[in-house]
CSV table of C-alpha atoms in Angstrom, one decimal:
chain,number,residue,atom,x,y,z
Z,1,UNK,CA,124.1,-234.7,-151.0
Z,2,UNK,CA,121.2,-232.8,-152.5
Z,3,UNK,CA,119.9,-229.4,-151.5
Z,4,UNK,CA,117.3,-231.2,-149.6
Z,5,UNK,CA,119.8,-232.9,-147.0
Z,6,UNK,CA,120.2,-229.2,-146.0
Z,7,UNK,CA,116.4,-227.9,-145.6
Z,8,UNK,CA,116.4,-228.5,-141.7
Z,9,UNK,CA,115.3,-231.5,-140.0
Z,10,UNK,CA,111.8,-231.6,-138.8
Z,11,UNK,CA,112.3,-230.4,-134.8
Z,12,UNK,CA,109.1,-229.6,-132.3
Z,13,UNK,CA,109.0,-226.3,-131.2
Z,14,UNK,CA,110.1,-227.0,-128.0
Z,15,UNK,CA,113.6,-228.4,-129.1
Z,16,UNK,CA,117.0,-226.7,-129.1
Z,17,UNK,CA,118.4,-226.4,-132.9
Z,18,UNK,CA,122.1,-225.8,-134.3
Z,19,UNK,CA,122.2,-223.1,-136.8
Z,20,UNK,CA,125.5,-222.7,-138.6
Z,21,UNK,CA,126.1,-218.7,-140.0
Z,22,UNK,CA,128.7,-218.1,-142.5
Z,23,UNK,CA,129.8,-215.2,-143.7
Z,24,UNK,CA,131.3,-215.8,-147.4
Z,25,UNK,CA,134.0,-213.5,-149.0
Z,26,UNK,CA,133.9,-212.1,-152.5
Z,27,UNK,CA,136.7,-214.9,-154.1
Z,28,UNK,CA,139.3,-215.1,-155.8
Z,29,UNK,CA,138.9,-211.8,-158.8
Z,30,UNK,CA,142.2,-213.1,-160.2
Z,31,UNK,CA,142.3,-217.0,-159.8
Z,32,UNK,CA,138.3,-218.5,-160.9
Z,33,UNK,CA,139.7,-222.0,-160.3
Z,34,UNK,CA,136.6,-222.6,-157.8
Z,35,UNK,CA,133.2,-221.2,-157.7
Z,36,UNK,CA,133.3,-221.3,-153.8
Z,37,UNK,CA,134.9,-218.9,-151.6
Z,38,UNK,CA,136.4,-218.9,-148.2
Z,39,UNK,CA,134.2,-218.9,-145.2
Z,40,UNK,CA,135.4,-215.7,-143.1
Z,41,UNK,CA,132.7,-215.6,-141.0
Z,42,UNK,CA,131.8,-218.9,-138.9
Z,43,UNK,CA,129.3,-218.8,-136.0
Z,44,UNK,CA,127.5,-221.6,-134.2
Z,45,UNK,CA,124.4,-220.5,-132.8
Z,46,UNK,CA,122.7,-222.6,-130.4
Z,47,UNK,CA,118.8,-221.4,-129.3
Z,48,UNK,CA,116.9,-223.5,-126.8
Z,49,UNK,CA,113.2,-222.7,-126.8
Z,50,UNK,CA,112.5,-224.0,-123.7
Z,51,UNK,CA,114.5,-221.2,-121.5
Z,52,UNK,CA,114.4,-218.3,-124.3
Z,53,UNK,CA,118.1,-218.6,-124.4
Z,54,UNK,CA,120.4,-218.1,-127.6
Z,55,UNK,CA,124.3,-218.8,-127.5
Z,56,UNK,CA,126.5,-218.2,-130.3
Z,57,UNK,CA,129.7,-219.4,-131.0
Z,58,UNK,CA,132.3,-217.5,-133.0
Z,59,UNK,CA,135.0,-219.7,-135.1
Z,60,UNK,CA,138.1,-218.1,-136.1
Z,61,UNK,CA,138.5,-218.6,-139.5
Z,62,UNK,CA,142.4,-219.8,-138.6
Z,63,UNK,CA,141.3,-222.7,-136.8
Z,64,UNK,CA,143.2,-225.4,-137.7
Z,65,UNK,CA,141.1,-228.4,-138.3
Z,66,UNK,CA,141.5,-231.9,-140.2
Z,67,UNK,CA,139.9,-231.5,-144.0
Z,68,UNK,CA,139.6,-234.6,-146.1
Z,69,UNK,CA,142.6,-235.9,-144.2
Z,70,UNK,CA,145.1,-232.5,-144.2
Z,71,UNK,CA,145.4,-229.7,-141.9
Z,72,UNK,CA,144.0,-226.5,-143.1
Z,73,UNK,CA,142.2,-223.4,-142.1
Z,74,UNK,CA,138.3,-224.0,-141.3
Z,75,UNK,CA,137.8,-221.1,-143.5
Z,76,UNK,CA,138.8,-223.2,-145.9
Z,77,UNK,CA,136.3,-226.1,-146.0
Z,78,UNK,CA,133.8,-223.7,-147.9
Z,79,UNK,CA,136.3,-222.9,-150.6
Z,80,UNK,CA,137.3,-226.6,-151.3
Z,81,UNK,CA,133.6,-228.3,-150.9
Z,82,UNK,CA,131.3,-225.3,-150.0
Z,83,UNK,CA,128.6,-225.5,-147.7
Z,84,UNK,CA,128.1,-229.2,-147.7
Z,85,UNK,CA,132.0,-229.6,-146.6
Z,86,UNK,CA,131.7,-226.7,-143.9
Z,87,UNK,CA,128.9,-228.2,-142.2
Z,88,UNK,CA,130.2,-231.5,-141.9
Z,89,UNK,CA,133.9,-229.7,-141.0
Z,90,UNK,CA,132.1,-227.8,-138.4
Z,91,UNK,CA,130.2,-231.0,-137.0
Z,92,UNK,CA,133.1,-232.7,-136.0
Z,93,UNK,CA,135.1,-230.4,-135.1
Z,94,UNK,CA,132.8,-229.9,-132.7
Z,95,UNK,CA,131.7,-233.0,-132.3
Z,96,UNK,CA,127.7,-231.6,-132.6
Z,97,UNK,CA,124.5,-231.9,-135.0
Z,98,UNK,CA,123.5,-228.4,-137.4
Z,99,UNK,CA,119.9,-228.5,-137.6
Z,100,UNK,CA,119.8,-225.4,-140.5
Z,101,UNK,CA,122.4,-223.2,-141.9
Z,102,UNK,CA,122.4,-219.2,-143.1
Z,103,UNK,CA,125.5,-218.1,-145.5
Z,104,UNK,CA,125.5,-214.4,-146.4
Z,105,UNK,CA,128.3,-212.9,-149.0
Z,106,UNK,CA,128.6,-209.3,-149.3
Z,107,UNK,CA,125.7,-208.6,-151.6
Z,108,UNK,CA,123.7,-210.2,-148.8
Z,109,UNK,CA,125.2,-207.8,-146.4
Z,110,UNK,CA,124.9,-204.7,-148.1
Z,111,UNK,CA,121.2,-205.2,-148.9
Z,112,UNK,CA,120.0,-206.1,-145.2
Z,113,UNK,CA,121.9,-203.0,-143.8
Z,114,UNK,CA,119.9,-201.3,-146.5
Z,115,UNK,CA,116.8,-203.1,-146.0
Z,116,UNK,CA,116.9,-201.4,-142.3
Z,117,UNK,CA,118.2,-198.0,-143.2
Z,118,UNK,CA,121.6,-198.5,-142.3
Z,119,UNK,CA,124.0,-197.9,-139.7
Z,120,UNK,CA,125.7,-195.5,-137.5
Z,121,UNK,CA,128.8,-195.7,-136.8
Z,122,UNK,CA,131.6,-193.3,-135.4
Z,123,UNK,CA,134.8,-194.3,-137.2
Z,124,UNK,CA,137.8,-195.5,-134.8
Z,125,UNK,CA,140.8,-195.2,-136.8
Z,126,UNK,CA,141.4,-193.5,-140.2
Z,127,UNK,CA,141.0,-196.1,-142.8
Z,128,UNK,CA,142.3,-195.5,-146.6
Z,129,UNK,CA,142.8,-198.2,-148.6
Z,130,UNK,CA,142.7,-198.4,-152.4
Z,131,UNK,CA,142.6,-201.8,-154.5
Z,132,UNK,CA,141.2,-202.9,-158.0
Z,133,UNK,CA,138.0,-203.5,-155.8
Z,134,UNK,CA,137.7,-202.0,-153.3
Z,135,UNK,CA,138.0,-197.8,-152.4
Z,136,UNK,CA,138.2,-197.3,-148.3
Z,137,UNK,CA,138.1,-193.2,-147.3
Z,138,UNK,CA,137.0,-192.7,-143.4
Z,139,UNK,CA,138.4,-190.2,-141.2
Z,140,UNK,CA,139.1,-191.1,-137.2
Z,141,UNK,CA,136.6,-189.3,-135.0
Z,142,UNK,CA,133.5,-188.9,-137.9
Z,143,UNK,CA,130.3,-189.9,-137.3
Z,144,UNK,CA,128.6,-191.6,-140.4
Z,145,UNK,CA,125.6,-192.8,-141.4
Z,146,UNK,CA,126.7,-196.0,-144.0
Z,147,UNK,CA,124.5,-197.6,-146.1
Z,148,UNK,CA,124.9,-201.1,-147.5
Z,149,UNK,CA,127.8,-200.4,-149.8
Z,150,UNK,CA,129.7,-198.2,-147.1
Z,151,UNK,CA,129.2,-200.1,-144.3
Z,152,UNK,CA,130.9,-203.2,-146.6
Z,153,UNK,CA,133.8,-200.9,-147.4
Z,154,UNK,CA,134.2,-200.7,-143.4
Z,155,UNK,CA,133.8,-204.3,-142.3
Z,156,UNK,CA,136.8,-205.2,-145.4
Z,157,UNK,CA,139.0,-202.7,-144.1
Z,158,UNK,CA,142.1,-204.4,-142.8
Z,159,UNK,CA,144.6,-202.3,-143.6
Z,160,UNK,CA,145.9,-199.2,-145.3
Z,161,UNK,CA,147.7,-198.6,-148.1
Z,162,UNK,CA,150.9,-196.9,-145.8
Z,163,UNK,CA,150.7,-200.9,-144.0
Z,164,UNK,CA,149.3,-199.1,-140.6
Z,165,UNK,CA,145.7,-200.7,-139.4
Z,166,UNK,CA,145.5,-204.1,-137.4
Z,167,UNK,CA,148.6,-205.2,-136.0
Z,168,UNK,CA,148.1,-208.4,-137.7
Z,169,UNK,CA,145.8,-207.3,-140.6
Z,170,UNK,CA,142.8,-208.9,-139.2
């Protein structure tokens, strides 16, 4: 398939569409076998013109679904076949149509929380975590202000370095 096949199909204005939004990670740092990365965010959003209406569809990334014949994680499609594979893993999971598709990584991210002056955000649990990449320090209870750059450091946080966090890490 060429880029084309995924411009959009020509739709009236007054006809429901199928956007696909993916959320892409930042790889694999150690193992550069692909140039695609996982899919950790997967919404479906349906909007219908005709009654102003918008639905939206959260996948979770665990999903088990069939992939060029195995059983794998949806999250997964993007990093074996990238979008192409996704969309087509998503349609028949499904069983629908995706009219357009969005994918934003995390330089994506930070720039549009930027781009409207970031967030605010009161912090819910302390989060330290310290990797090769990545350098988490809130404190439970604070009110912050996070630009693009912070407030990625706060969506990644899973877990901290002591192992307490999410329950199952995610």
């Amino acid at each position: 398939m060429s880029n084309d096949d995924f411009k959009g199909t020509k739709l009236s204005y007054n006809e429901p569409v199928n956007i696909l939004v993916l959320g892409v990670d930042a790889g694999d740092y150690k193992n550069k076998k692909s140039s695609h990365t996982r899919s950790d965010t997967i919404m479906l959003v349906n909007y219908n013109p005709n009654e102003n209406k918008a639905f939206i569809l959260s996948i979770p990334r665990d999903t088990r679904v069939k992939i060029n014949g195995d059983y794998c994680k949806i999250n997964s499609a993007h990093s074996i076949g990238g979008t192409e594979l996704t969309i087509k893993t998503v349609e028949n999971f499904l069983n629908v149509h995706i009219d357009y598709y969005v994918e934003i990584d995390y330089e994506g991210f930070r720039r549009a929380i930027d781009a409207i002056g970031g967030v605010d955000v009161v912090i819910p649990r302390d989060m330290h975590y310290k990797s090769y990449d990545l350098d988490i320090n809130f404190k439970k209870g604070e009110k912050v202000h996070l630009n693009g750059e912070l407030a990625e450091k706060f969506i990644r946080w899973r877990k901290n370095n002591d192992g307490t966090g999410y329950a199952t890490g995610i």
